[in-house]
Amino acid sequence: MARKPRLVIAAGGTGGHMFPAQSLAEIMLRRGWRVTLTTDARGARYTGGFPHSVEVEQVSSATFARGGIVAKAGVPLRIAGGALSASWRFLRDRPDVVVGFGGYPTIPALSAAVALRIPRMIHEQNGVLGRVNRLFGGRVHAIACGTWPTKHLPGGVEAIHTGNPVRALVHDKAGAPYIPPGDYPMSVLVIGGSQGARVMSDAVPPAIAALPAEILRHLRIAHQARPEDIERVAQFYAQAGIDAEVEPFFSDVPRRMAEAQLVISRAGASSVADISVIGRPAILIPFAAATEDHQTANAQALVDAGGAIRLPERKATPEALTEQIESVLGNPRGAAQMANAALSCGKPDAASDLADMVQALAGTGKEAQDRA
């Protein structure tokens, strides 16, 4: 029996890294590859959504961004140890391609790939190349960009705008018909990214409560809140007589998004990709402390197309949010135009395009795969 090609995916421990990694894993398995995921303890929280046939290797994460002086002093040793361990594993079962999705847990696998001259590439989700991807940008064979344009790309390496791969559950809802706001039950989905967002808990509930009665009486809210905010957010909605479901995490976000008349969200790369692939009007509140303000860059294409309203965090007051929410839910024709504009920015084939890049690096190529 012919040996199946092997892909190693290295991804950091946030949804922004893990969801695109999951998408690539799903499609590469369908194309007959063996897939190994290497991540840290935080990333392991997301592995439940990966296909069971993906081998998961948990690595010890090391970052200069957290911990005291002693912890930071030990980071280089931990990184070196992780790289040596990855090299040993690769020597025993050599990957055909290694793909990094950003974050410190990708350093061991990419370092080993560089040392052993294994074909390698990185995928950058955001509009600004992240720290680790910037470190390896000049040492890989190709860079796939989820957001275009992407800042800080190195010279001499091919960069391709693939878009951000979305999970199969999102892809299944791609282009789902949009029902404009009207005199019937309407849904608003509030999501704050994998880490949650206090601004969503502080500003969104009172903003919704201040909407005109003719809109408010039709609304049902699905609000993803930080665990420490759930009780007070749920209590506020209940006291205001608003039908709301408040949870720390929704496992069925694609379904809820497809049913929503409006999405209120951070501007994380995965959230922006989901919104554009499904095609829904959105109010985006970029995370103000994001490195080099990359969430503002993530939102740019949707805003330029007319598919989203971008509201800087410092201006995201309840009053400002009420005005923007009403501008969407009180204007059915405009909301439908926003949905179509968002859809025009979507790249539902991003995972397939990224998989083609992987196969090209491995020397198999799409044509060879089609003949198999």
mmCIF file of C-alpha atoms in Angstrom:
data_model
loop_
_atom_site.group_PDB
_atom_site.id
_atom_site.type_symbol
_atom_site.label_atom_id
_atom_site.label_comp_id
_atom_site.label_asym_id
_atom_site.label_seq_id
_atom_site.Cartn_x
_atom_site.Cartn_y
_atom_site.Cartn_z
ATOM 1 C CA MET A 1 0.000 0.000 0.000
ATOM 2 C CA ALA A 2 1.322 3.425 -0.971
ATOM 3 C CA ARG A 3 2.377 5.681 1.898
ATOM 4 C CA LYS A 4 -0.106 8.432 2.638
ATOM 5 C CA PRO A 5 1.453 11.918 2.637
ATOM 6 C CA ARG A 6 1.665 13.509 6.070
ATOM 7 C CA LEU A 7 0.793 17.073 7.067
ATOM 8 C CA VAL A 8 1.773 18.628 10.390
ATOM 9 C CA ILE A 9 -0.334 21.623 11.399
ATOM 10 C CA ALA A 10 1.044 23.855 14.149
ATOM 11 C CA ALA A 11 -1.368 26.333 15.730
ATOM 12 C CA GLY A 12 -1.493 28.587 18.788
ATOM 13 C CA GLY A 13 -4.122 28.383 21.462
ATOM 14 C CA THR A 14 -6.897 30.733 20.328
ATOM 15 C CA GLY A 15 -9.915 30.233 18.113
ATOM 16 C CA GLY A 16 -8.411 32.622 15.576
ATOM 17 C CA HIS A 17 -5.585 30.145 14.999
ATOM 18 C CA MET A 18 -7.427 26.893 15.642
ATOM 19 C CA PHE A 19 -10.544 27.310 13.489
ATOM 20 C CA PRO A 20 -8.617 27.800 10.210
ATOM 21 C CA ALA A 21 -6.324 24.935 11.238
ATOM 22 C CA GLN A 22 -9.372 22.721 11.741
ATOM 23 C CA SER A 23 -10.668 23.670 8.290
ATOM 24 C CA LEU A 24 -7.406 22.663 6.630
ATOM 25 C CA ALA A 25 -7.302 19.405 8.593
ATOM 26 C CA GLU A 26 -10.812 18.501 7.437
ATOM 27 C CA ILE A 27 -10.086 18.989 3.759
ATOM 28 C CA MET A 28 -6.639 17.338 3.821
ATOM 29 C CA LEU A 29 -8.125 14.215 5.400
ATOM 30 C CA ARG A 30 -10.679 14.090 2.597
ATOM 31 C CA ARG A 31 -7.791 14.301 0.144
ATOM 32 C CA GLY A 32 -6.181 11.227 1.654
ATOM 33 C CA TRP A 33 -3.509 12.790 3.865
ATOM 34 C CA ARG A 34 -2.513 11.905 7.395
ATOM 35 C CA VAL A 35 -2.821 14.965 9.619
ATOM 36 C CA THR A 36 -1.123 15.768 12.921
ATOM 37 C CA LEU A 37 -1.977 18.841 14.975
ATOM 38 C CA THR A 38 0.563 20.269 17.378
ATOM 39 C CA THR A 39 -0.681 22.873 19.867
ATOM 40 C CA ASP A 40 -0.542 23.869 23.524
ATOM 41 C CA ALA A 41 -2.916 23.348 26.443
ATOM 42 C CA ARG A 42 -5.049 26.345 25.437
ATOM 43 C CA GLY A 43 -5.341 25.085 21.874
ATOM 44 C CA ALA A 44 -6.273 21.630 23.131
ATOM 45 C CA ARG A 45 -9.599 23.126 24.284
ATOM 46 C CA TYR A 46 -10.589 23.449 20.628
ATOM 47 C CA THR A 47 -9.574 19.966 19.476
ATOM 48 C CA GLY A 48 -13.014 18.526 20.172
ATOM 49 C CA GLY A 49 -14.153 19.960 16.860
ATOM 50 C CA PHE A 50 -11.329 18.338 14.886
ATOM 51 C CA PRO A 51 -11.953 15.020 13.100
ATOM 52 C CA HIS A 52 -11.084 12.054 15.322
ATOM 53 C CA SER A 53 -8.483 10.799 12.851
ATOM 54 C CA VAL A 54 -6.307 13.876 13.472
ATOM 55 C CA GLU A 55 -3.401 12.988 15.753
ATOM 56 C CA VAL A 56 -3.009 15.658 18.435
ATOM 57 C CA GLU A 57 0.373 16.406 20.014
ATOM 58 C CA GLN A 58 0.328 18.833 22.923
ATOM 59 C CA VAL A 59 3.462 20.934 23.347
ATOM 60 C CA SER A 60 4.561 23.103 26.232
ATOM 61 C CA SER A 61 3.901 26.710 25.257
ATOM 62 C CA ALA A 62 6.457 29.424 25.986
ATOM 63 C CA THR A 63 5.945 33.134 25.504
ATOM 64 C CA PHE A 64 7.776 36.279 26.505
ATOM 65 C CA ALA A 65 4.426 38.061 26.865
ATOM 66 C CA ARG A 66 3.443 36.483 30.202
ATOM 67 C CA GLY A 67 5.080 35.622 33.506
ATOM 68 C CA GLY A 68 7.782 37.168 35.666
ATOM 69 C CA ILE A 69 11.503 37.563 35.107
ATOM 70 C CA VAL A 70 12.307 33.968 36.053
ATOM 71 C CA ALA A 71 9.614 32.547 33.764
ATOM 72 C CA LYS A 72 10.741 34.714 30.850
ATOM 73 C CA ALA A 73 14.377 33.731 31.405
ATOM 74 C CA GLY A 74 13.414 30.098 30.890
ATOM 75 C CA VAL A 75 11.541 30.703 27.630
ATOM 76 C CA PRO A 76 14.545 30.199 25.288
ATOM 77 C CA LEU A 77 15.366 26.860 26.914
ATOM 78 C CA ARG A 78 11.778 25.685 26.639
ATOM 79 C CA ILE A 79 11.607 26.735 22.987
ATOM 80 C CA ALA A 80 14.900 24.969 22.238
ATOM 81 C CA GLY A 81 13.698 21.852 24.005
ATOM 82 C CA GLY A 82 10.458 21.901 22.046
ATOM 83 C CA ALA A 83 12.328 22.296 18.758
ATOM 84 C CA LEU A 84 14.627 19.362 19.555
ATOM 85 C CA SER A 85 11.645 17.214 20.506
ATOM 86 C CA ALA A 86 9.839 18.131 17.280
ATOM 87 C CA SER A 87 12.976 17.361 15.237
ATOM 88 C CA TRP A 88 13.206 13.925 16.815
ATOM 89 C CA ARG A 89 9.550 13.190 16.013
ATOM 90 C CA PHE A 90 10.003 14.413 12.440
ATOM 91 C CA LEU A 91 13.030 12.162 11.957
ATOM 92 C CA ARG A 92 10.948 9.165 13.029
ATOM 93 C CA ASP A 93 7.951 10.104 10.851
ATOM 94 C CA ARG A 94 8.923 12.821 8.393
ATOM 95 C CA PRO A 95 6.126 15.203 7.369
ATOM 96 C CA ASP A 96 5.695 16.111 3.726
ATOM 97 C CA VAL A 97 4.647 19.647 4.683
ATOM 98 C CA VAL A 98 4.498 21.686 7.882
ATOM 99 C CA VAL A 99 1.995 24.559 8.098
ATOM 100 C CA GLY A 100 2.084 27.136 10.890
ATOM 101 C CA PHE A 101 -0.998 29.169 11.805
ATOM 102 C CA GLY A 102 0.685 31.543 14.236
ATOM 103 C CA GLY A 103 1.192 31.686 17.981
ATOM 104 C CA TYR A 104 4.146 30.625 20.134
ATOM 105 C CA PRO A 105 3.205 26.894 20.087
ATOM 106 C CA THR A 106 4.079 26.845 16.364
ATOM 107 C CA ILE A 107 7.756 27.621 17.016
ATOM 108 C CA PRO A 108 8.931 24.026 17.708
ATOM 109 C CA ALA A 109 7.386 22.515 14.568
ATOM 110 C CA LEU A 110 8.474 25.344 12.255
ATOM 111 C CA SER A 111 11.983 25.380 13.745
ATOM 112 C CA ALA A 112 12.285 21.642 13.160
ATOM 113 C CA ALA A 113 11.005 22.046 9.601
ATOM 114 C CA VAL A 114 13.634 24.718 8.916
ATOM 115 C CA ALA A 115 16.419 22.589 10.399
ATOM 116 C CA LEU A 116 15.403 19.449 8.505
ATOM 117 C CA ARG A 117 14.595 21.297 5.261
ATOM 118 C CA ILE A 118 10.988 20.130 5.200
ATOM 119 C CA PRO A 119 8.626 22.084 2.884
ATOM 120 C CA ARG A 120 6.863 24.643 5.041
ATOM 121 C CA MET A 121 4.466 27.559 4.893
ATOM 122 C CA ILE A 122 2.523 29.825 7.200
ATOM 123 C CA HIS A 123 -1.022 31.136 7.179
ATOM 124 C CA GLU A 124 -1.672 34.600 8.610
ATOM 125 C CA GLN A 125 -5.290 35.258 9.562
ATOM 126 C CA ASN A 126 -5.036 38.962 10.351
ATOM 127 C CA GLY A 127 -4.243 42.081 8.362
ATOM 128 C CA VAL A 128 -0.900 42.390 10.168
ATOM 129 C CA LEU A 129 1.658 39.563 10.218
ATOM 130 C CA GLY A 130 1.848 38.264 13.797
ATOM 131 C CA ARG A 131 5.030 38.082 15.869
ATOM 132 C CA VAL A 132 5.786 34.407 15.298
ATOM 133 C CA ASN A 133 4.762 34.463 11.651
ATOM 134 C CA ARG A 134 6.989 37.507 11.200
ATOM 135 C CA LEU A 135 9.866 35.534 12.750
ATOM 136 C CA PHE A 136 9.458 32.716 10.231
ATOM 137 C CA GLY A 137 8.169 34.782 7.288
ATOM 138 C CA GLY A 138 11.521 34.820 5.513
ATOM 139 C CA ARG A 139 12.229 31.146 6.251
ATOM 140 C CA VAL A 140 9.194 29.508 4.673
ATOM 141 C CA HIS A 141 8.406 28.631 1.073
ATOM 142 C CA ALA A 142 5.034 30.392 0.903
ATOM 143 C CA ILE A 143 2.692 32.613 2.915
ATOM 144 C CA ALA A 144 -1.093 32.337 2.732
ATOM 145 C CA CYS A 145 -2.920 35.515 3.753
ATOM 146 C CA GLY A 146 -6.398 35.488 5.223
ATOM 147 C CA THR A 147 -6.820 39.272 5.093
ATOM 148 C CA TRP A 148 -5.695 41.454 2.215
ATOM 149 C CA PRO A 149 -3.604 43.497 2.212
ATOM 150 C CA THR A 150 -1.390 42.067 4.956
ATOM 151 C CA LYS A 151 1.230 44.298 6.570
ATOM 152 C CA HIS A 152 4.876 43.318 7.214
ATOM 153 C CA LEU A 153 5.127 40.630 4.533
ATOM 154 C CA PRO A 154 8.789 39.764 3.856
ATOM 155 C CA GLY A 155 10.330 40.136 0.431
ATOM 156 C CA GLY A 156 11.338 37.126 -1.602
ATOM 157 C CA VAL A 157 8.528 34.850 -0.408
ATOM 158 C CA GLU A 158 5.366 34.217 -2.401
ATOM 159 C CA ALA A 159 2.287 35.574 -0.598
ATOM 160 C CA ILE A 160 -1.157 34.474 -1.778
ATOM 161 C CA HIS A 161 -4.518 35.837 -0.652
ATOM 162 C CA THR A 162 -6.413 32.639 0.108
ATOM 163 C CA GLY A 163 -8.781 34.143 2.641
ATOM 164 C CA ASN A 164 -9.409 32.549 6.032
ATOM 165 C CA PRO A 165 -10.608 28.950 5.898
ATOM 166 C CA VAL A 166 -13.902 28.392 7.675
ATOM 167 C CA ARG A 167 -15.023 25.249 9.445
ATOM 168 C CA ALA A 168 -17.261 22.754 7.647
ATOM 169 C CA LEU A 169 -20.241 23.877 9.764
ATOM 170 C CA VAL A 170 -19.736 27.444 8.507
ATOM 171 C CA HIS A 171 -19.160 26.326 4.920
ATOM 172 C CA ASP A 172 -22.448 24.390 5.058
ATOM 173 C CA LYS A 173 -24.227 27.712 5.773
ATOM 174 C CA ALA A 174 -22.394 29.664 3.048
ATOM 175 C CA GLY A 175 -24.730 32.106 1.345
ATOM 176 C CA ALA A 176 -27.730 31.020 3.427
ATOM 177 C CA PRO A 177 -30.793 33.090 2.389
ATOM 178 C CA TYR A 178 -31.123 36.257 4.438
ATOM 179 C CA ILE A 179 -34.490 37.284 5.871
ATOM 180 C CA PRO A 180 -34.500 41.099 6.230
ATOM 181 C CA PRO A 181 -35.766 42.662 9.473
ATOM 182 C CA GLY A 182 -39.518 43.004 9.676
ATOM 183 C CA ASP A 183 -42.675 42.694 11.743
ATOM 184 C CA TYR A 184 -41.866 39.168 12.908
ATOM 185 C CA PRO A 185 -39.367 37.441 15.246
ATOM 186 C CA MET A 186 -35.811 38.643 14.614
ATOM 187 C CA SER A 187 -32.481 37.363 15.944
ATOM 188 C CA VAL A 188 -29.382 39.277 16.995
ATOM 189 C CA LEU A 189 -26.173 37.339 17.610
ATOM 190 C CA VAL A 190 -23.595 38.916 19.938
ATOM 191 C CA ILE A 191 -20.152 37.292 19.949
ATOM 192 C CA GLY A 192 -16.992 38.546 21.612
ATOM 193 C CA GLY A 193 -14.305 36.287 20.205
ATOM 194 C CA SER A 194 -12.689 33.291 21.885
ATOM 195 C CA GLN A 195 -11.628 35.379 24.899
ATOM 196 C CA GLY A 196 -14.946 37.154 25.336
ATOM 197 C CA ALA A 197 -15.248 40.929 25.487
ATOM 198 C CA ARG A 198 -16.274 43.138 28.378
ATOM 199 C CA VAL A 199 -17.443 45.908 26.070
ATOM 200 C CA MET A 200 -20.096 43.551 24.712
ATOM 201 C CA SER A 201 -21.380 42.894 28.229
ATOM 202 C CA ASP A 202 -21.263 46.551 29.267
ATOM 203 C CA ALA A 203 -22.644 48.299 26.201
ATOM 204 C CA VAL A 204 -24.757 45.896 24.139
ATOM 205 C CA PRO A 205 -27.543 44.981 26.621
ATOM 206 C CA PRO A 206 -28.467 48.611 27.481
ATOM 207 C CA ALA A 207 -28.160 49.525 23.801
ATOM 208 C CA ILE A 208 -30.678 46.853 22.877
ATOM 209 C CA ALA A 209 -32.990 47.808 25.755
ATOM 210 C CA ALA A 210 -33.119 51.396 24.427
ATOM 211 C CA LEU A 211 -34.378 50.369 20.976
ATOM 212 C CA PRO A 212 -37.833 51.517 19.885
ATOM 213 C CA ALA A 213 -40.636 49.287 21.163
ATOM 214 C CA GLU A 214 -41.699 48.285 17.634
ATOM 215 C CA ILE A 215 -38.270 46.695 17.100
ATOM 216 C CA LEU A 216 -37.626 45.446 20.619
ATOM 217 C CA ARG A 217 -40.802 43.407 20.924
ATOM 218 C CA HIS A 218 -39.700 41.168 18.033
ATOM 219 C CA LEU A 219 -36.121 40.569 19.198
ATOM 220 C CA ARG A 220 -34.477 37.488 20.597
ATOM 221 C CA ILE A 221 -30.826 37.743 21.577
ATOM 222 C CA ALA A 222 -28.041 35.146 21.652
ATOM 223 C CA HIS A 223 -25.221 36.746 23.630
ATOM 224 C CA GLN A 224 -21.809 35.129 24.145
ATOM 225 C CA ALA A 225 -20.350 36.630 27.315
ATOM 226 C CA ARG A 226 -17.324 36.093 29.516
ATOM 227 C CA PRO A 227 -18.036 33.626 32.365
ATOM 228 C CA GLU A 228 -17.652 36.406 34.933
ATOM 229 C CA ASP A 229 -20.231 38.533 33.087
ATOM 230 C CA ILE A 230 -22.930 35.931 32.439
ATOM 231 C CA GLU A 231 -25.009 36.439 35.584
ATOM 232 C CA ARG A 232 -25.230 40.221 35.348
ATOM 233 C CA VAL A 233 -25.864 40.208 31.581
ATOM 234 C CA ALA A 234 -28.603 37.582 31.851
ATOM 235 C CA GLN A 235 -30.155 39.452 34.782
ATOM 236 C CA PHE A 236 -30.175 42.732 32.853
ATOM 237 C CA TYR A 237 -31.958 41.175 29.868
ATOM 238 C CA ALA A 238 -34.483 39.447 32.150
ATOM 239 C CA GLN A 239 -35.290 42.637 34.070
ATOM 240 C CA ALA A 240 -35.709 44.497 30.777
ATOM 241 C CA GLY A 241 -38.116 41.810 29.541
ATOM 242 C CA ILE A 242 -35.835 40.877 26.619
ATOM 243 C CA ASP A 243 -35.790 37.292 25.321
ATOM 244 C CA ALA A 244 -32.084 36.455 25.610
ATOM 245 C CA GLU A 245 -29.863 33.404 25.821
ATOM 246 C CA VAL A 246 -26.534 34.195 27.496
ATOM 247 C CA GLU A 247 -23.720 31.627 27.417
ATOM 248 C CA PRO A 248 -19.898 31.661 27.608
ATOM 249 C CA PHE A 249 -19.645 29.714 24.356
ATOM 250 C CA PHE A 250 -22.045 28.704 21.607
ATOM 251 C CA SER A 251 -21.087 25.482 19.838
ATOM 252 C CA ASP A 252 -23.592 26.219 17.071
ATOM 253 C CA VAL A 253 -22.535 29.737 16.062
ATOM 254 C CA PRO A 254 -22.862 28.971 12.296
ATOM 255 C CA ARG A 255 -26.536 28.056 12.709
ATOM 256 C CA ARG A 256 -27.238 31.053 14.894
ATOM 257 C CA MET A 257 -25.442 33.367 12.485
ATOM 258 C CA ALA A 258 -27.406 32.014 9.530
ATOM 259 C CA GLU A 259 -30.650 32.736 11.392
ATOM 260 C CA ALA A 260 -29.615 36.226 12.538
ATOM 261 C CA GLN A 261 -30.777 39.532 11.116
ATOM 262 C CA LEU A 262 -27.718 41.231 12.673
ATOM 263 C CA VAL A 263 -24.375 40.149 14.129
ATOM 264 C CA ILE A 264 -22.560 42.284 16.718
ATOM 265 C CA SER A 265 -18.986 41.099 17.027
ATOM 266 C CA ARG A 266 -15.332 41.748 17.612
ATOM 267 C CA ALA A 267 -13.341 41.904 14.374
ATOM 268 C CA GLY A 268 -11.262 38.787 14.871
ATOM 269 C CA ALA A 269 -10.194 37.190 11.609
ATOM 270 C CA SER A 270 -12.310 34.051 12.051
ATOM 271 C CA SER A 271 -15.418 36.015 12.998
ATOM 272 C CA VAL A 272 -15.029 38.306 9.977
ATOM 273 C CA ALA A 273 -14.550 35.265 7.728
ATOM 274 C CA ASP A 274 -17.673 33.553 9.108
ATOM 275 C CA ILE A 275 -19.769 36.721 8.694
ATOM 276 C CA SER A 276 -18.668 37.210 5.085
ATOM 277 C CA VAL A 277 -19.048 33.555 4.040
ATOM 278 C CA ILE A 278 -22.569 33.282 5.496
ATOM 279 C CA GLY A 279 -23.379 36.861 4.502
ATOM 280 C CA ARG A 280 -24.865 38.843 7.383
ATOM 281 C CA PRO A 281 -25.003 42.556 8.311
ATOM 282 C CA ALA A 282 -22.613 43.245 11.158
ATOM 283 C CA ILE A 283 -21.560 45.845 13.661
ATOM 284 C CA LEU A 284 -17.876 45.255 14.348
ATOM 285 C CA ILE A 285 -16.098 46.555 17.449
ATOM 286 C CA PRO A 286 -12.353 45.942 16.974
ATOM 287 C CA PHE A 287 -10.347 45.000 20.059
ATOM 288 C CA ALA A 288 -8.522 48.217 20.908
ATOM 289 C CA ALA A 289 -5.495 46.442 22.428
ATOM 290 C CA ALA A 290 -4.927 44.107 19.476
ATOM 291 C CA THR A 291 -1.323 44.119 18.261
ATOM 292 C CA GLU A 292 -0.845 46.974 15.778
ATOM 293 C CA ASP A 293 -4.636 47.403 15.759
ATOM 294 C CA HIS A 294 -4.940 44.392 13.467
ATOM 295 C CA GLN A 295 -8.674 43.942 14.132
ATOM 296 C CA THR A 296 -9.354 47.307 12.528
ATOM 297 C CA ALA A 297 -7.450 46.044 9.478
ATOM 298 C CA ASN A 298 -9.459 42.803 9.555
ATOM 299 C CA ALA A 299 -12.727 44.733 9.310
ATOM 300 C CA GLN A 300 -11.622 47.045 6.490
ATOM 301 C CA ALA A 301 -12.807 45.005 3.501
ATOM 302 C CA LEU A 302 -16.275 44.411 4.981
ATOM 303 C CA VAL A 303 -16.641 48.087 5.883
ATOM 304 C CA ASP A 304 -15.447 49.264 2.462
ATOM 305 C CA ALA A 305 -17.922 46.933 0.745
ATOM 306 C CA GLY A 306 -20.814 48.211 2.867
ATOM 307 C CA GLY A 307 -21.358 44.914 4.659
ATOM 308 C CA ALA A 308 -20.452 46.106 8.148
ATOM 309 C CA ILE A 309 -20.430 49.118 10.430
ATOM 310 C CA ARG A 310 -17.137 49.533 12.282
ATOM 311 C CA LEU A 311 -17.384 51.171 15.706
ATOM 312 C CA PRO A 312 -14.111 51.874 17.533
ATOM 313 C CA GLU A 313 -14.126 50.520 21.078
ATOM 314 C CA ARG A 314 -13.694 53.982 22.617
ATOM 315 C CA LYS A 315 -16.882 55.079 20.849
ATOM 316 C CA ALA A 316 -18.891 51.935 21.577
ATOM 317 C CA THR A 317 -21.251 53.546 24.073
ATOM 318 C CA PRO A 318 -24.791 52.222 24.589
ATOM 319 C CA GLU A 319 -26.140 55.338 22.849
ATOM 320 C CA ALA A 320 -23.925 54.886 19.785
ATOM 321 C CA LEU A 321 -24.755 51.197 19.586
ATOM 322 C CA THR A 322 -28.496 51.831 19.840
ATOM 323 C CA GLU A 323 -28.248 54.204 16.897
ATOM 324 C CA GLN A 324 -26.315 51.712 14.768
ATOM 325 C CA ILE A 325 -28.497 48.726 15.673
ATOM 326 C CA GLU A 326 -31.622 50.714 14.810
ATOM 327 C CA SER A 327 -30.080 51.797 11.501
ATOM 328 C CA VAL A 328 -29.901 48.122 10.495
ATOM 329 C CA LEU A 329 -33.008 46.585 12.055
ATOM 330 C CA GLY A 330 -35.170 49.581 11.132
ATOM 331 C CA ASN A 331 -34.159 49.490 7.467
ATOM 332 C CA PRO A 332 -35.017 46.147 5.816
ATOM 333 C CA ARG A 333 -33.786 47.164 2.357
ATOM 334 C CA GLY A 334 -30.507 48.514 3.727
ATOM 335 C CA ALA A 335 -30.001 45.384 5.849
ATOM 336 C CA ALA A 336 -30.484 43.171 2.793
ATOM 337 C CA GLN A 337 -27.945 45.260 0.888
ATOM 338 C CA MET A 338 -25.498 44.858 3.768
ATOM 339 C CA ALA A 339 -25.986 41.085 3.738
ATOM 340 C CA ASN A 340 -25.242 40.938 0.005
ATOM 341 C CA ALA A 341 -22.225 43.214 0.413
ATOM 342 C CA ALA A 342 -20.843 41.015 3.196
ATOM 343 C CA LEU A 343 -21.343 37.943 1.042
ATOM 344 C CA SER A 344 -19.369 39.556 -1.778
ATOM 345 C CA CYS A 345 -16.318 39.612 0.527
ATOM 346 C CA GLY A 346 -16.544 35.947 1.443
ATOM 347 C CA LYS A 347 -14.011 33.358 0.302
ATOM 348 C CA PRO A 348 -15.786 30.043 0.953
ATOM 349 C CA ASP A 349 -13.119 28.136 -0.999
ATOM 350 C CA ALA A 350 -10.259 29.391 1.191
ATOM 351 C CA ALA A 351 -9.650 25.959 2.733
ATOM 352 C CA SER A 352 -9.518 24.329 -0.700
ATOM 353 C CA ASP A 353 -7.112 26.978 -1.987
ATOM 354 C CA LEU A 354 -4.911 26.539 1.071
ATOM 355 C CA ALA A 355 -4.962 22.758 0.588
ATOM 356 C CA ASP A 356 -3.849 23.245 -3.022
ATOM 357 C CA MET A 357 -0.871 25.257 -1.760
ATOM 358 C CA VAL A 358 0.023 22.452 0.661
ATOM 359 C CA GLN A 359 -0.094 19.838 -2.077
ATOM 360 C CA ALA A 360 1.930 21.992 -4.438
ATOM 361 C CA LEU A 361 4.618 22.335 -1.744
ATOM 362 C CA ALA A 362 4.653 18.589 -1.251
ATOM 363 C CA GLY A 363 5.073 18.018 -4.973
ATOM 364 C CA THR A 364 1.776 16.187 -5.340
ATOM 365 C CA GLY A 365 -0.112 19.047 -6.953
ATOM 366 C CA LYS A 366 -3.852 19.248 -7.479
ATOM 367 C CA GLU A 367 -3.639 17.442 -10.798
ATOM 368 C CA ALA A 368 -1.992 14.431 -9.232
ATOM 369 C CA GLN A 369 -4.656 14.401 -6.529
ATOM 370 C CA ASP A 370 -7.431 14.524 -9.130
ATOM 371 C CA ARG A 371 -5.948 11.488 -10.869
ATOM 372 C CA ALA A 372 -5.724 9.491 -7.606
#
